[in-house]
Short mmCIF file of C-alpha atoms and ligand atoms in Angstrom, two decimals:
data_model
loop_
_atom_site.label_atom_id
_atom_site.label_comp_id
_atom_site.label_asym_id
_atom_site.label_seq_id
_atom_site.Cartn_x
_atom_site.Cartn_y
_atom_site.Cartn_z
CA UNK A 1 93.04 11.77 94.56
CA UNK A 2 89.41 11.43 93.23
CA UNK A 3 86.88 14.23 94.06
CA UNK A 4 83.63 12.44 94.52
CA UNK A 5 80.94 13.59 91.87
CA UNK A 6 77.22 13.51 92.42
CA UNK A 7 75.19 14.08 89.16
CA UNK A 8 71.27 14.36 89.07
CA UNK A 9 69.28 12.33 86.11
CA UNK A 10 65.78 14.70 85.95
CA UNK A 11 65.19 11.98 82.93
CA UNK A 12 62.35 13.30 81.07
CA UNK A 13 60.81 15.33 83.90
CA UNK A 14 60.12 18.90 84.43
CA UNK A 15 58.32 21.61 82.80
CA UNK A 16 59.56 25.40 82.55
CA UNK A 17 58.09 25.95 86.17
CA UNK A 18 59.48 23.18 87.60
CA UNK A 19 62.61 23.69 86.61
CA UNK A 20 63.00 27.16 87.45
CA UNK A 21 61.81 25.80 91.15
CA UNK A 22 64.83 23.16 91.04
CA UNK A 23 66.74 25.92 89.80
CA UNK A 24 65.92 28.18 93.04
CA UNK A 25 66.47 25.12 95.59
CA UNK A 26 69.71 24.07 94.00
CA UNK A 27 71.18 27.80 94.68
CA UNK A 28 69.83 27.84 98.33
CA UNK A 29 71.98 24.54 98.72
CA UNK A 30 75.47 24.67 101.13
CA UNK A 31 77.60 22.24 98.68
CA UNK A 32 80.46 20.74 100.25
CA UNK A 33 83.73 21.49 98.99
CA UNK A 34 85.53 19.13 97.20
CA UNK A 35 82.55 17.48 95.73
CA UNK A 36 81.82 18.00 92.40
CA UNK A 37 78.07 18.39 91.23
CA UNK A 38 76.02 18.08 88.37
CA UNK A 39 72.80 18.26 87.04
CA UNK A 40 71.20 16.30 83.76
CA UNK A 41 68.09 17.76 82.61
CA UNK A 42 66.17 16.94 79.31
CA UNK A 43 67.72 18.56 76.22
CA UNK A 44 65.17 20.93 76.55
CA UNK A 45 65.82 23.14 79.78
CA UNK A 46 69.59 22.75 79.36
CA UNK A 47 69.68 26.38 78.36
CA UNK A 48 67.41 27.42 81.64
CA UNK A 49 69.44 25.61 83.91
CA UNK A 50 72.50 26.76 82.26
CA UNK A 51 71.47 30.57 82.81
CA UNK A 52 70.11 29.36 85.84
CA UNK A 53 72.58 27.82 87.61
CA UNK A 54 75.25 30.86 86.25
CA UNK A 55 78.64 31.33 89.08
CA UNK A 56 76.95 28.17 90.87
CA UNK A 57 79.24 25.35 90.94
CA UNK A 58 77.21 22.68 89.65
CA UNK A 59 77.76 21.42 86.42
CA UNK A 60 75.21 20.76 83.55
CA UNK A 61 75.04 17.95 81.33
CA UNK A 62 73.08 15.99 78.55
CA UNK A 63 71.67 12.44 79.04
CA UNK A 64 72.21 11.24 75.89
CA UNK A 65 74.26 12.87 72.21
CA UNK A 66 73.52 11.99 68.72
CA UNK A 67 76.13 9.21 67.32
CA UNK A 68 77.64 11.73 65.30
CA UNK A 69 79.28 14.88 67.01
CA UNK A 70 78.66 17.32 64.37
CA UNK A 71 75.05 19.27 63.74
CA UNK A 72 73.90 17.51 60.53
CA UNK A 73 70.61 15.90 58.81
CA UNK A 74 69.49 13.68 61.85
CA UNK A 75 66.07 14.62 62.75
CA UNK A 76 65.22 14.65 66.33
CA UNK A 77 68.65 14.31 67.38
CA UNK A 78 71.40 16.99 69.49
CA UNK A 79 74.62 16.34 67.95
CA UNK A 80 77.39 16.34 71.39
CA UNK A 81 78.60 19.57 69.65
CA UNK A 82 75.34 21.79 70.13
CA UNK A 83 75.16 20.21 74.06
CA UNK A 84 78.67 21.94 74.35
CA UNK A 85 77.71 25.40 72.42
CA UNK A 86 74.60 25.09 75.32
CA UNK A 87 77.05 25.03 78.10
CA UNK A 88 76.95 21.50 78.70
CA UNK A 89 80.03 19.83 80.33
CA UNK A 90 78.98 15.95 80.37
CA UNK A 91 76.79 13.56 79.10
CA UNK A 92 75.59 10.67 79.93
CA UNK A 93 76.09 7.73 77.33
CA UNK A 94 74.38 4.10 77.62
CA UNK A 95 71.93 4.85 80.41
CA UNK A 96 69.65 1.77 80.76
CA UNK A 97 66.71 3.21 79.98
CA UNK A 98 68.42 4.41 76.30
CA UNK A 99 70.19 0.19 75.85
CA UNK A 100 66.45 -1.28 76.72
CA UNK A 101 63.87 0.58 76.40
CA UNK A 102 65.49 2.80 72.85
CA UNK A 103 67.54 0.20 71.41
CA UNK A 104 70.92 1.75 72.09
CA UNK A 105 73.46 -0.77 70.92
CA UNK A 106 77.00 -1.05 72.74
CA UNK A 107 77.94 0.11 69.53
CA UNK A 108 75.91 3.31 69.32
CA UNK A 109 77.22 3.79 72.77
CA UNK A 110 80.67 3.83 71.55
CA UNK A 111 80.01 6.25 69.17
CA UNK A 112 78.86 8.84 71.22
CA UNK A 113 81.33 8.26 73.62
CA UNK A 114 83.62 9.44 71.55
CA UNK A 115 81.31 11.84 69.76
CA UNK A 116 80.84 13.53 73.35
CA UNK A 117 85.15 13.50 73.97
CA UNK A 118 85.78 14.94 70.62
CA UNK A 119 83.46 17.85 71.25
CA UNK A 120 85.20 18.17 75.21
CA UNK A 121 82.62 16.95 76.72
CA UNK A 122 83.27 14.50 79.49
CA UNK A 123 80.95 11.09 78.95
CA UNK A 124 79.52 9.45 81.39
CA UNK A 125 79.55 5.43 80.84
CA UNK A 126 76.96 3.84 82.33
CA UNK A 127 76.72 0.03 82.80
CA UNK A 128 74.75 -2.40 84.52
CA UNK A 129 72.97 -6.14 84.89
CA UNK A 130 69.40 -6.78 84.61
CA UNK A 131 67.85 -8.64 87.35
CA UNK A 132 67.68 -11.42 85.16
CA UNK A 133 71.30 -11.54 84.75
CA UNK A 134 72.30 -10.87 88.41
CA UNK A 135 70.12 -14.19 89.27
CA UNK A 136 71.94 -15.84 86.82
CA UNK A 137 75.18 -14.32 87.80
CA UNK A 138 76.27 -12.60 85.23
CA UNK A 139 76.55 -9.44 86.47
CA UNK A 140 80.63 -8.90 86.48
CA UNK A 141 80.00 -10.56 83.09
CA UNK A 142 77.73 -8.49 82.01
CA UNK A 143 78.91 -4.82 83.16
CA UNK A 144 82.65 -6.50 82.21
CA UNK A 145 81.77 -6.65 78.56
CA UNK A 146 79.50 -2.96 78.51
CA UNK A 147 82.91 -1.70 79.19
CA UNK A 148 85.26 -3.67 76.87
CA UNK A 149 83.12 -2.41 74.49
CA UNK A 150 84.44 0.76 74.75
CA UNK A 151 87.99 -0.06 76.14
CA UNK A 152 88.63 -2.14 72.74
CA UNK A 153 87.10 0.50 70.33
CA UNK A 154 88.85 3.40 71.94
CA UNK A 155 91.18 2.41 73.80
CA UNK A 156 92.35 2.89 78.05
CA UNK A 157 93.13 6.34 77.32
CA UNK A 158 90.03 7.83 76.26
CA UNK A 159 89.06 6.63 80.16
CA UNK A 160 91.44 9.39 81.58
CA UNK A 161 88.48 12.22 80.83
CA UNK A 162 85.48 9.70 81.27
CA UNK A 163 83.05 9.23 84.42
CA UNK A 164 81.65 5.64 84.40
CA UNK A 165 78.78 4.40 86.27
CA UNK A 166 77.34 1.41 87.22
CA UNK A 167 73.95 1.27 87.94
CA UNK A 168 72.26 -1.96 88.14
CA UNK A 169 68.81 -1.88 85.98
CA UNK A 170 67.05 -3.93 89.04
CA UNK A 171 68.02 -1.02 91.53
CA UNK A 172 66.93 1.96 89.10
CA UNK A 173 63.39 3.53 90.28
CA UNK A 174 62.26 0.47 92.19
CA UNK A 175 63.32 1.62 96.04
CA UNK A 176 65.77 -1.61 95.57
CA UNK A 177 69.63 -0.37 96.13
CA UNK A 178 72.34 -2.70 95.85
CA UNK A 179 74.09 -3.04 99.12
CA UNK A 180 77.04 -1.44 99.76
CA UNK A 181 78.98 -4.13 99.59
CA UNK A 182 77.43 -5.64 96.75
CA UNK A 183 78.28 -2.18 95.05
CA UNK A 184 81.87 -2.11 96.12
CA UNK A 185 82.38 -5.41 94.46
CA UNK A 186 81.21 -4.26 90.95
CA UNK A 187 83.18 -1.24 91.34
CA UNK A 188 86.17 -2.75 92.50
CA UNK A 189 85.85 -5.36 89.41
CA UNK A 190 85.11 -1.87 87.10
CA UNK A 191 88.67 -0.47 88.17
CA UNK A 192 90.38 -3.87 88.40
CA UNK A 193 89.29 -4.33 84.25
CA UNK A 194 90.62 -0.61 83.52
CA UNK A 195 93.98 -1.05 85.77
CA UNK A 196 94.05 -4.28 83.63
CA UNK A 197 94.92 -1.91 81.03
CA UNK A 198 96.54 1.35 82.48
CA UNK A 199 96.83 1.40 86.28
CA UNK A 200 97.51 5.68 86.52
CA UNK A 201 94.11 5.45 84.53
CA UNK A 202 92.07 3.58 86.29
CA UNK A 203 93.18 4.86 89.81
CA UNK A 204 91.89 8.34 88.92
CA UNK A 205 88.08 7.32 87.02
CA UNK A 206 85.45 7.94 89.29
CA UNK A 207 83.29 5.27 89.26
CA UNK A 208 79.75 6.39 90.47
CA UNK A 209 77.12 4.42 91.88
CA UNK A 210 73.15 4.92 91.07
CA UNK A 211 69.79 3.11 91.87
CA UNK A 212 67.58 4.54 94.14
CA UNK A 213 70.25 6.87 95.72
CA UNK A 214 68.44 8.61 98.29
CA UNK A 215 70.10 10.91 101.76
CA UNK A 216 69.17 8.22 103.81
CA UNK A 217 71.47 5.34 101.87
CA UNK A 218 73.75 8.08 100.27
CA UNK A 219 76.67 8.06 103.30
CA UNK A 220 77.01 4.28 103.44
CA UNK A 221 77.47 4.15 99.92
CA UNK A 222 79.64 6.64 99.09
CA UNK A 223 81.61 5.08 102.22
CA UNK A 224 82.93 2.20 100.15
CA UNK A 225 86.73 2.76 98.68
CA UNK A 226 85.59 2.31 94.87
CA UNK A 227 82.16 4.39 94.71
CA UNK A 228 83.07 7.73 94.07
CA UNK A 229 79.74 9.73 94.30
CA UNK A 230 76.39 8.99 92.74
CA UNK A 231 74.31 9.25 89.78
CA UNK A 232 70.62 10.19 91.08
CA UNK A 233 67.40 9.72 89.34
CA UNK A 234 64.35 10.64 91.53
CA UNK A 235 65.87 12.01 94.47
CA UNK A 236 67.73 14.39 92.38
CA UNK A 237 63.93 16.32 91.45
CA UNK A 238 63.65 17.57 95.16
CA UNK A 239 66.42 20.07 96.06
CA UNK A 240 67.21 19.47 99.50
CA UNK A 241 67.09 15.96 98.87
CA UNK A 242 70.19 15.98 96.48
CA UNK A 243 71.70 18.33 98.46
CA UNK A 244 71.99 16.11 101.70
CA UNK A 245 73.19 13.54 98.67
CA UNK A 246 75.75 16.13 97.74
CA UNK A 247 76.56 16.82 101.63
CA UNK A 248 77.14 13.43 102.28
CA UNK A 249 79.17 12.82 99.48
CA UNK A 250 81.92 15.20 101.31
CA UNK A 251 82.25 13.55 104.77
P1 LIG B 301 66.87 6.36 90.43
O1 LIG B 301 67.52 6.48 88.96
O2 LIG B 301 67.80 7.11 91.38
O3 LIG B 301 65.52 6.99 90.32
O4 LIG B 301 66.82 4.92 90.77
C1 LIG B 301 68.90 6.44 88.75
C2 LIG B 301 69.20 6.57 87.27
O5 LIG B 301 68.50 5.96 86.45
O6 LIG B 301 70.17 7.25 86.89
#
C-alpha cells in the first residue's frame, strides 16, 4: 500500500518574511490523513521551516546535496550530511532545472543519490523529457535511461527508500500539464522498468507527478493508478493552494 506524498519545490523563492508567512498558512492547513507532506525550501530557510513547522506533520527537505555526503572543502556546496543534522528528511536529486540549466550530469545525479541514502535521507529522483524530445518521441526513452542511470550504478535496491518523480521539463512553470493519461503512461513505464528488476520494489516506490500541479488539476491526476502524489513548484508558495493539493491527494 503506497501513501500518496505531496512535496512543495519553493525553488529559490522566499525571503525570511515570506517564509515565516508560508510557515503560518501551512499550520492553519487540515492535512488529510494518510498523505504524506513535504516541503523543499532553499538551503537557506531549512532551519526556519524546520523550527517552524516543529509537531506538524510535514516533512522538510533539500532540493539538491553536494556529490559527496560528508562536510569537506567544496565551497558553496551542503554536503547531504549537514541537510540531515538540519532536520532534513529528503532531497531532491536531478531536478531539471539542476540537469539544464547547472550542468548536473546523470552521473553527478548518481552520486548524490547515494550521497543523500548514506546520510538517511530519502532522495527524490526526478526525471523527465524536454519538449524537444517528447515531439520526437523520446520521452519513455528518455526518462527510461535518467533512471537506468541510477538502477545500474546502484542497483534495484537502493529504490526501496527512494521517491522518484517524473516531471516533464515542457510542463514545469509553463501552465502546460501533461494529461492524465499521458502521465499514467510514463508512470506506468517508470514502475514497469523497476518491476523489470524487483517487482516487491517497484510496487511500493511512489512515483510522483509535477508540472504545473495546481488544486484545480490535482484530483484528476492523482486519480491515475501509478501517480502517487505530486511534486509542486508554484502552487506550493500559496498555503491554501497546496493544501487543497494535499486534500485532494487523500480522496
Ligand atoms: P511547477 O514546478 O509546479 O511550478 O510547474 C514543478 C517543479 O519544478 O518541481
Amino acid at each position: 500500500m503506497r501513501h500518496p506524498l505531496v512535496a512543495g519545490n519553493w525553488k529559490m523563492h522566499g525571503t525570511r518574511a515570506s517564509v515565516a508567512e508560508l510557515i503560518e498558512g501551512l499550520s492553519r492547513q487540515a492535512l488529510p490523513a494518510g498523505v504524506e507532506v513535504a516541503v523543499f525550501p532553499s538551503c537557506l530557510h531549512i532551519a526556519q521551516v524546520v523550527r517552524g513547522l516543529d509537531g506538524k506533520r510535514v516533512a522538510v527537505g533539500a532540493q539538491d546535496c553536494a556529490v559527496e555526503s560528508a562536510p569537506g572543502a567544496l565551497t558553496g556546496e551542503v554536503a547531504a550530511s549537514q541537510l540531515q543534522d538540519a532536520g532534513c528528511s529528503l532531497v531532491l536529486v536531478g531536478h531539471s532545472e539542476r540537469r539544464l540549466i547547472l550542468g548536473d550530469s546523470d552521473a553527478d545525479v548518481t552520486r548524490k543519490f547515494a550521497a543523500a541514502q548514506s546520510c538517511g535521507l530519502t532522495p527524490v529522483l526526478c526525471v523527465g523529457e524536454t519538449l524537444e524530445q517528447r515531439e520526437a518521441e523520446q520521452t519513455l526513452e528518455v526518462v527510461g535511461r535518467q533512471l537506468a542511470e541510477v538502477i545500474d550504478a546502484l542497483g534495484i535496491d537502493a529504490f526501496a527508500k527512494a521517491v522518484v518523480a517524473y516531471e516533464p521539463v515542457w510542463a514545469i512553470g509553463t501552465g502546460l500539464t501533461a494529461s492524465p493519461e499521458q502521465a499514467q503512461q510514463v508512470h506506468a513505464a517508470i514502475r514497469a522498468q523497476l518491476a523489470g528488476q524487483d517487482a516487491q520494489v517497484a510496487a511500493g516506490v511512489k512515483i510522483l507527478y509535477g508540472g504545473s500541479v495546481k488544486a484545480a488539476n490535482a484530483a484528476e491526476l492523482f486519480g491515475m493508478p501509478d501517480i502517487d502524489g505530486g511534486l509542486v513548484g508554484g502552487a506550493s508558495l500559496n498555503a491554501d493552494e497546496f493544501g487543497a493539493i494535499c486534500r485532494a491527494a487523500g480522496n
